[in-house]
Amino acid sequence: LYWIRLLYLHPAKITNELIDVIACSEKILLCLDLPFQHVSTSVLKAMGRGMTQEEAEDLLCRLKEALPPVVFRGTFLVGFPGETEKDFEKLLDFVKRWGFPRGGVFRFSPQKGTKAYGLPNKVPPSEARKRQSQLRRLISENARKFAESRVGRHLTVAIDEARGGKLLGRTFAEAPDIDPVVFLPLEAGQPGDFVEGVVRSVRGLDLVLQIK
């Protein structure tokens, strides 16, 4: 194994011991998938997430301090019953301040048999869709800024496949099948290879790599 990618880490379960293990590992990638779902303490409590906003902020501070190059992926849920405009503004501010360049945004969908199904103060579907679009745009803007900040950097890329006369790969910060990709010339290697190169430009949210 060359790379180990940690996905879907419940934020309330991340201990200092685990952070130390990640910091000491040469294989665990410093792109952590953290499904916070929300950040407003009242919404987190209603969701049963076992975390407050202060604890979420503290976790990210500890991760940034222990793993300086870390990149955060988030999963967020909007339109949960009882979510106010103020709650949503807190979520927007959280995602903007911490610069999540990766993440998914989902709308609450009531499912029979769940505790949330019978909760009062439901958010109108039209409002939930608006909030979903707004948060998705913010994450896309974070992703664009992140991509542009990587121009000129030396990166290791895992080559995944050949397509359209180019090789497609990913760095430590891109999970397969869901994130932006890295374009490489066909002569860079074969699928399965790990190669070194310099980011020459950005294409949308994707990177174009020049091989050393």
PDB file of C-alpha atoms in Angstrom:
ATOM      1  CA  LEU A   1       0.000   0.000   0.000  1.00  0.00           C
ATOM      2  CA  TYR A   2       1.288   3.403  -1.009  1.00  0.00           C
ATOM      3  CA  TRP A   3      -1.673   5.554   0.003  1.00  0.00           C
ATOM      4  CA  ILE A   4      -4.318   5.059   2.699  1.00  0.00           C
ATOM      5  CA  ARG A   5      -7.350   7.334   2.338  1.00  0.00           C
ATOM      6  CA  LEU A   6      -9.629   7.809   5.341  1.00  0.00           C
ATOM      7  CA  LEU A   7     -13.253   8.449   4.428  1.00  0.00           C
ATOM      8  CA  TYR A   8     -16.372   9.192   6.482  1.00  0.00           C
ATOM      9  CA  LEU A   9     -14.749   9.836   9.848  1.00  0.00           C
ATOM     10  CA  HIS A  10     -17.460  10.689  12.387  1.00  0.00           C
ATOM     11  CA  PRO A  11     -16.188  14.003  13.803  1.00  0.00           C
ATOM     12  CA  ALA A  12     -17.320  13.197  17.360  1.00  0.00           C
ATOM     13  CA  LYS A  13     -15.226  10.006  17.319  1.00  0.00           C
ATOM     14  CA  ILE A  14     -11.867  11.531  16.306  1.00  0.00           C
ATOM     15  CA  THR A  15      -9.499  11.302  19.265  1.00  0.00           C
ATOM     16  CA  ASN A  16      -6.127  12.894  19.844  1.00  0.00           C
ATOM     17  CA  GLU A  17      -4.676   9.379  19.648  1.00  0.00           C
ATOM     18  CA  LEU A  18      -6.023   8.983  16.112  1.00  0.00           C
ATOM     19  CA  ILE A  19      -4.665  12.403  15.138  1.00  0.00           C
ATOM     20  CA  ASP A  20      -1.235  11.333  16.408  1.00  0.00           C
ATOM     21  CA  VAL A  21      -1.399   8.130  14.334  1.00  0.00           C
ATOM     22  CA  ILE A  22      -2.224  10.130  11.197  1.00  0.00           C
ATOM     23  CA  ALA A  23       0.563  12.620  11.924  1.00  0.00           C
ATOM     24  CA  CYS A  24       3.148   9.849  12.306  1.00  0.00           C
ATOM     25  CA  SER A  25       2.054   7.865   9.235  1.00  0.00           C
ATOM     26  CA  GLU A  26       3.788   8.211   5.884  1.00  0.00           C
ATOM     27  CA  LYS A  27       0.871   6.575   4.067  1.00  0.00           C
ATOM     28  CA  ILE A  28      -2.307   8.083   5.511  1.00  0.00           C
ATOM     29  CA  LEU A  29      -3.330  10.945   3.235  1.00  0.00           C
ATOM     30  CA  LEU A  30      -3.904  14.370   4.730  1.00  0.00           C
ATOM     31  CA  CYS A  31      -7.321  14.802   3.159  1.00  0.00           C
ATOM     32  CA  LEU A  32      -9.890  13.938   5.806  1.00  0.00           C
ATOM     33  CA  ASP A  33     -13.547  13.264   5.083  1.00  0.00           C
ATOM     34  CA  LEU A  34     -15.561  14.740   7.959  1.00  0.00           C
ATOM     35  CA  PRO A  35     -19.366  14.418   7.674  1.00  0.00           C
ATOM     36  CA  PHE A  36     -20.263  17.195  10.112  1.00  0.00           C
ATOM     37  CA  GLN A  37     -23.777  17.428   8.599  1.00  0.00           C
ATOM     38  CA  HIS A  38     -24.181  20.831  10.256  1.00  0.00           C
ATOM     39  CA  VAL A  39     -22.475  23.203  12.663  1.00  0.00           C
ATOM     40  CA  SER A  40     -25.293  24.978  14.529  1.00  0.00           C
ATOM     41  CA  THR A  41     -25.420  23.434  17.992  1.00  0.00           C
ATOM     42  CA  SER A  42     -29.227  23.341  18.067  1.00  0.00           C
ATOM     43  CA  VAL A  43     -29.399  21.504  14.724  1.00  0.00           C
ATOM     44  CA  LEU A  44     -26.595  19.116  15.700  1.00  0.00           C
ATOM     45  CA  LYS A  45     -28.477  18.287  18.898  1.00  0.00           C
ATOM     46  CA  ALA A  46     -31.690  17.615  16.968  1.00  0.00           C
ATOM     47  CA  MET A  47     -29.742  15.368  14.608  1.00  0.00           C
ATOM     48  CA  GLY A  48     -28.170  13.450  17.493  1.00  0.00           C
ATOM     49  CA  ARG A  49     -24.641  14.115  16.198  1.00  0.00           C
ATOM     50  CA  GLY A  50     -23.047  14.178  19.668  1.00  0.00           C
ATOM     51  CA  MET A  51     -21.206  17.438  19.023  1.00  0.00           C
ATOM     52  CA  THR A  52     -21.566  21.182  19.524  1.00  0.00           C
ATOM     53  CA  GLN A  53     -20.347  23.996  17.296  1.00  0.00           C
ATOM     54  CA  GLU A  54     -17.553  24.729  19.758  1.00  0.00           C
ATOM     55  CA  GLU A  55     -16.409  21.101  19.618  1.00  0.00           C
ATOM     56  CA  ALA A  56     -16.494  21.105  15.805  1.00  0.00           C
ATOM     57  CA  GLU A  57     -14.378  24.249  15.683  1.00  0.00           C
ATOM     58  CA  ASP A  58     -11.962  22.827  18.267  1.00  0.00           C
ATOM     59  CA  LEU A  59     -11.549  19.626  16.245  1.00  0.00           C
ATOM     60  CA  LEU A  60     -10.621  21.527  13.098  1.00  0.00           C
ATOM     61  CA  CYS A  61      -8.167  23.669  15.064  1.00  0.00           C
ATOM     62  CA  ARG A  62      -6.484  20.535  16.460  1.00  0.00           C
ATOM     63  CA  LEU A  63      -6.299  18.941  13.018  1.00  0.00           C
ATOM     64  CA  LYS A  64      -4.834  22.083  11.430  1.00  0.00           C
ATOM     65  CA  GLU A  65      -2.227  22.342  14.180  1.00  0.00           C
ATOM     66  CA  ALA A  66      -1.193  18.673  14.085  1.00  0.00           C
ATOM     67  CA  LEU A  67      -1.482  18.167  10.285  1.00  0.00           C
ATOM     68  CA  PRO A  68      -0.587  21.532   8.688  1.00  0.00           C
ATOM     69  CA  PRO A  69      -1.195  20.552   5.014  1.00  0.00           C
ATOM     70  CA  VAL A  70      -4.543  18.884   5.805  1.00  0.00           C
ATOM     71  CA  VAL A  71      -7.429  19.336   3.354  1.00  0.00           C
ATOM     72  CA  PHE A  72     -10.978  19.009   4.655  1.00  0.00           C
ATOM     73  CA  ARG A  73     -13.910  17.313   2.962  1.00  0.00           C
ATOM     74  CA  GLY A  74     -17.324  17.886   4.476  1.00  0.00           C
ATOM     75  CA  THR A  75     -20.780  16.425   4.107  1.00  0.00           C
ATOM     76  CA  PHE A  76     -23.619  18.759   5.003  1.00  0.00           C
ATOM     77  CA  LEU A  77     -27.385  18.438   5.335  1.00  0.00           C
ATOM     78  CA  VAL A  78     -29.663  21.436   4.879  1.00  0.00           C
ATOM     79  CA  GLY A  79     -33.382  21.774   5.509  1.00  0.00           C
ATOM     80  CA  PHE A  80     -33.414  19.637   8.648  1.00  0.00           C
ATOM     81  CA  PRO A  81     -36.595  20.297  10.684  1.00  0.00           C
ATOM     82  CA  GLY A  82     -36.078  23.353  12.850  1.00  0.00           C
ATOM     83  CA  GLU A  83     -33.150  24.733  10.825  1.00  0.00           C
ATOM     84  CA  THR A  84     -33.578  28.508  10.861  1.00  0.00           C
ATOM     85  CA  GLU A  85     -32.055  31.079   8.539  1.00  0.00           C
ATOM     86  CA  LYS A  86     -29.646  31.937  11.356  1.00  0.00           C
ATOM     87  CA  ASP A  87     -28.625  28.270  11.644  1.00  0.00           C
ATOM     88  CA  PHE A  88     -27.968  28.146   7.917  1.00  0.00           C
ATOM     89  CA  GLU A  89     -25.919  31.361   8.052  1.00  0.00           C
ATOM     90  CA  LYS A  90     -23.758  29.731  10.729  1.00  0.00           C
ATOM     91  CA  LEU A  91     -23.185  26.788   8.391  1.00  0.00           C
ATOM     92  CA  LEU A  92     -22.248  29.063   5.489  1.00  0.00           C
ATOM     93  CA  ASP A  93     -19.807  30.964   7.681  1.00  0.00           C
ATOM     94  CA  PHE A  94     -18.262  27.706   8.939  1.00  0.00           C
ATOM     95  CA  VAL A  95     -17.679  26.343   5.433  1.00  0.00           C
ATOM     96  CA  LYS A  96     -16.284  29.666   4.233  1.00  0.00           C
ATOM     97  CA  ARG A  97     -13.930  30.220   7.184  1.00  0.00           C
ATOM     98  CA  TRP A  98     -12.485  26.718   7.087  1.00  0.00           C
ATOM     99  CA  GLY A  99     -12.328  26.716   3.301  1.00  0.00           C
ATOM    100  CA  PHE A 100     -13.757  23.253   2.614  1.00  0.00           C
ATOM    101  CA  PRO A 101     -12.698  22.650  -1.021  1.00  0.00           C
ATOM    102  CA  ARG A 102     -14.372  19.252  -1.136  1.00  0.00           C
ATOM    103  CA  GLY A 103     -17.797  18.225  -0.005  1.00  0.00           C
ATOM    104  CA  GLY A 104     -21.354  17.207  -0.646  1.00  0.00           C
ATOM    105  CA  VAL A 105     -24.581  19.002   0.229  1.00  0.00           C
ATOM    106  CA  PHE A 106     -27.847  17.137   0.673  1.00  0.00           C
ATOM    107  CA  ARG A 107     -31.414  18.174   1.442  1.00  0.00           C
ATOM    108  CA  PHE A 108     -33.336  16.638   4.309  1.00  0.00           C
ATOM    109  CA  SER A 109     -35.713  13.947   3.086  1.00  0.00           C
ATOM    110  CA  PRO A 110     -38.230  12.609   5.632  1.00  0.00           C
ATOM    111  CA  GLN A 111     -38.119   8.839   5.984  1.00  0.00           C
ATOM    112  CA  LYS A 112     -40.817   6.906   7.816  1.00  0.00           C
ATOM    113  CA  GLY A 113     -39.533   5.085  10.868  1.00  0.00           C
ATOM    114  CA  THR A 114     -36.826   7.638  11.686  1.00  0.00           C
ATOM    115  CA  LYS A 115     -36.861   9.986  14.679  1.00  0.00           C
ATOM    116  CA  ALA A 116     -36.623  12.987  12.368  1.00  0.00           C
ATOM    117  CA  TYR A 117     -39.781  12.025  10.452  1.00  0.00           C
ATOM    118  CA  GLY A 118     -42.137  13.442  13.056  1.00  0.00           C
ATOM    119  CA  LEU A 119     -40.155  16.524  14.031  1.00  0.00           C
ATOM    120  CA  PRO A 120     -42.010  19.861  13.860  1.00  0.00           C
ATOM    121  CA  ASN A 121     -40.940  23.098  12.138  1.00  0.00           C
ATOM    122  CA  LYS A 122     -40.227  21.536   8.783  1.00  0.00           C
ATOM    123  CA  VAL A 123     -38.336  23.666   6.263  1.00  0.00           C
ATOM    124  CA  PRO A 124     -40.287  24.216   3.014  1.00  0.00           C
ATOM    125  CA  PRO A 125     -38.779  22.169   0.148  1.00  0.00           C
ATOM    126  CA  SER A 126     -38.238  25.303  -1.952  1.00  0.00           C
ATOM    127  CA  GLU A 127     -36.212  26.898   0.856  1.00  0.00           C
ATOM    128  CA  ALA A 128     -34.191  23.706   1.351  1.00  0.00           C
ATOM    129  CA  ARG A 129     -33.354  23.617  -2.372  1.00  0.00           C
ATOM    130  CA  LYS A 130     -32.248  27.257  -2.239  1.00  0.00           C
ATOM    131  CA  ARG A 131     -29.977  26.572   0.730  1.00  0.00           C
ATOM    132  CA  GLN A 132     -28.544  23.493  -0.972  1.00  0.00           C
ATOM    133  CA  SER A 133     -27.675  25.481  -4.103  1.00  0.00           C
ATOM    134  CA  GLN A 134     -26.127  28.296  -2.083  1.00  0.00           C
ATOM    135  CA  LEU A 135     -23.894  25.986  -0.070  1.00  0.00           C
ATOM    136  CA  ARG A 136     -22.884  24.019  -3.162  1.00  0.00           C
ATOM    137  CA  ARG A 137     -21.820  27.248  -4.856  1.00  0.00           C
ATOM    138  CA  LEU A 138     -19.708  28.166  -1.857  1.00  0.00           C
ATOM    139  CA  ILE A 139     -17.917  24.811  -1.846  1.00  0.00           C
ATOM    140  CA  SER A 140     -17.310  25.130  -5.607  1.00  0.00           C
ATOM    141  CA  GLU A 141     -15.802  28.569  -5.038  1.00  0.00           C
ATOM    142  CA  ASN A 142     -13.587  27.111  -2.309  1.00  0.00           C
ATOM    143  CA  ALA A 143     -12.552  24.366  -4.741  1.00  0.00           C
ATOM    144  CA  ARG A 144     -11.672  26.914  -7.426  1.00  0.00           C
ATOM    145  CA  LYS A 145      -9.500  28.920  -5.040  1.00  0.00           C
ATOM    146  CA  PHE A 146      -7.841  25.724  -3.820  1.00  0.00           C
ATOM    147  CA  ALA A 147      -7.075  24.613  -7.389  1.00  0.00           C
ATOM    148  CA  GLU A 148      -5.600  27.993  -8.303  1.00  0.00           C
ATOM    149  CA  SER A 149      -3.435  27.978  -5.172  1.00  0.00           C
ATOM    150  CA  ARG A 150      -1.787  24.750  -6.357  1.00  0.00           C
ATOM    151  CA  VAL A 151      -0.432  26.123  -9.636  1.00  0.00           C
ATOM    152  CA  GLY A 152       3.348  25.823  -9.571  1.00  0.00           C
ATOM    153  CA  ARG A 153       3.369  23.231  -6.816  1.00  0.00           C
ATOM    154  CA  HIS A 154       5.160  19.872  -7.012  1.00  0.00           C
ATOM    155  CA  LEU A 155       2.666  17.049  -6.468  1.00  0.00           C
ATOM    156  CA  THR A 156       2.520  13.257  -6.482  1.00  0.00           C
ATOM    157  CA  VAL A 157      -0.251  11.914  -8.708  1.00  0.00           C
ATOM    158  CA  ALA A 158      -1.790   8.438  -8.867  1.00  0.00           C
ATOM    159  CA  ILE A 159      -2.647   7.639 -12.499  1.00  0.00           C
ATOM    160  CA  ASP A 160      -6.135   6.138 -12.814  1.00  0.00           C
ATOM    161  CA  GLU A 161      -6.946   5.787 -16.503  1.00  0.00           C
ATOM    162  CA  ALA A 162      -6.370   6.955 -20.077  1.00  0.00           C
ATOM    163  CA  ARG A 163      -9.173   8.908 -21.716  1.00  0.00           C
ATOM    164  CA  GLY A 164      -9.421  11.245 -24.687  1.00  0.00           C
ATOM    165  CA  GLY A 165      -5.711  11.216 -25.448  1.00  0.00           C
ATOM    166  CA  LYS A 166      -4.796  12.089 -21.846  1.00  0.00           C
ATOM    167  CA  LEU A 167      -4.112  10.324 -18.606  1.00  0.00           C
ATOM    168  CA  LEU A 168      -6.374  11.080 -15.660  1.00  0.00           C
ATOM    169  CA  GLY A 169      -5.151  10.895 -12.103  1.00  0.00           C
ATOM    170  CA  ARG A 170      -5.539  12.365  -8.643  1.00  0.00           C
ATOM    171  CA  THR A 171      -3.430  13.752  -5.826  1.00  0.00           C
ATOM    172  CA  PHE A 172      -3.843  13.143  -2.104  1.00  0.00           C
ATOM    173  CA  ALA A 173      -6.658  15.720  -2.093  1.00  0.00           C
ATOM    174  CA  GLU A 174      -8.969  14.014  -4.615  1.00  0.00           C
ATOM    175  CA  ALA A 175     -11.010  10.926  -3.845  1.00  0.00           C
ATOM    176  CA  PRO A 176     -11.696   8.656  -6.842  1.00  0.00           C
ATOM    177  CA  ASP A 177     -14.901   9.003  -8.866  1.00  0.00           C
ATOM    178  CA  ILE A 178     -16.196  12.106  -7.064  1.00  0.00           C
ATOM    179  CA  ASP A 179     -13.600  14.892  -7.083  1.00  0.00           C
ATOM    180  CA  PRO A 180     -11.845  16.945  -9.763  1.00  0.00           C
ATOM    181  CA  VAL A 181      -9.078  15.148 -11.643  1.00  0.00           C
ATOM    182  CA  VAL A 182      -5.501  15.760 -12.748  1.00  0.00           C
ATOM    183  CA  PHE A 183      -4.689  15.658 -16.476  1.00  0.00           C
ATOM    184  CA  LEU A 184      -1.302  14.238 -17.514  1.00  0.00           C
ATOM    185  CA  PRO A 185       0.310  13.510 -20.899  1.00  0.00           C
ATOM    186  CA  LEU A 186       0.045   9.922 -22.143  1.00  0.00           C
ATOM    187  CA  GLU A 187       3.792   9.415 -21.868  1.00  0.00           C
ATOM    188  CA  ALA A 188       3.690  10.134 -18.113  1.00  0.00           C
ATOM    189  CA  GLY A 189       3.083   6.496 -17.205  1.00  0.00           C
ATOM    190  CA  GLN A 190       0.493   3.765 -16.903  1.00  0.00           C
ATOM    191  CA  PRO A 191      -2.658   3.415 -14.780  1.00  0.00           C
ATOM    192  CA  GLY A 192      -1.516   2.390 -11.320  1.00  0.00           C
ATOM    193  CA  ASP A 193       1.713   4.395 -11.461  1.00  0.00           C
ATOM    194  CA  PHE A 194       2.556   7.196  -9.050  1.00  0.00           C
ATOM    195  CA  VAL A 195       4.365  10.055 -10.750  1.00  0.00           C
ATOM    196  CA  GLU A 196       5.794  13.439  -9.765  1.00  0.00           C
ATOM    197  CA  GLY A 197       5.079  16.681 -11.557  1.00  0.00           C
ATOM    198  CA  VAL A 198       4.364  20.384 -11.357  1.00  0.00           C
ATOM    199  CA  VAL A 199       0.874  21.870 -11.702  1.00  0.00           C
ATOM    200  CA  ARG A 200       1.000  23.941 -14.889  1.00  0.00           C
ATOM    201  CA  SER A 201      -2.562  25.270 -14.998  1.00  0.00           C
ATOM    202  CA  VAL A 202      -6.168  24.851 -13.895  1.00  0.00           C
ATOM    203  CA  ARG A 203      -8.948  23.653 -16.200  1.00  0.00           C
ATOM    204  CA  GLY A 204     -12.253  24.354 -14.480  1.00  0.00           C
ATOM    205  CA  LEU A 205     -11.597  22.700 -11.126  1.00  0.00           C
ATOM    206  CA  ASP A 206      -9.178  20.156 -12.613  1.00  0.00           C
ATOM    207  CA  LEU A 207      -5.390  20.405 -12.630  1.00  0.00           C
ATOM    208  CA  VAL A 208      -3.013  20.055 -15.584  1.00  0.00           C
ATOM    209  CA  LEU A 209       0.286  18.445 -14.575  1.00  0.00           C
ATOM    210  CA  GLN A 210       3.630  18.849 -16.259  1.00  0.00           C
ATOM    211  CA  ILE A 211       5.897  15.863 -15.634  1.00  0.00           C
ATOM    212  CA  LYS A 212       9.406  16.562 -14.387  1.00  0.00           C
TER     213      LYS A 212
END
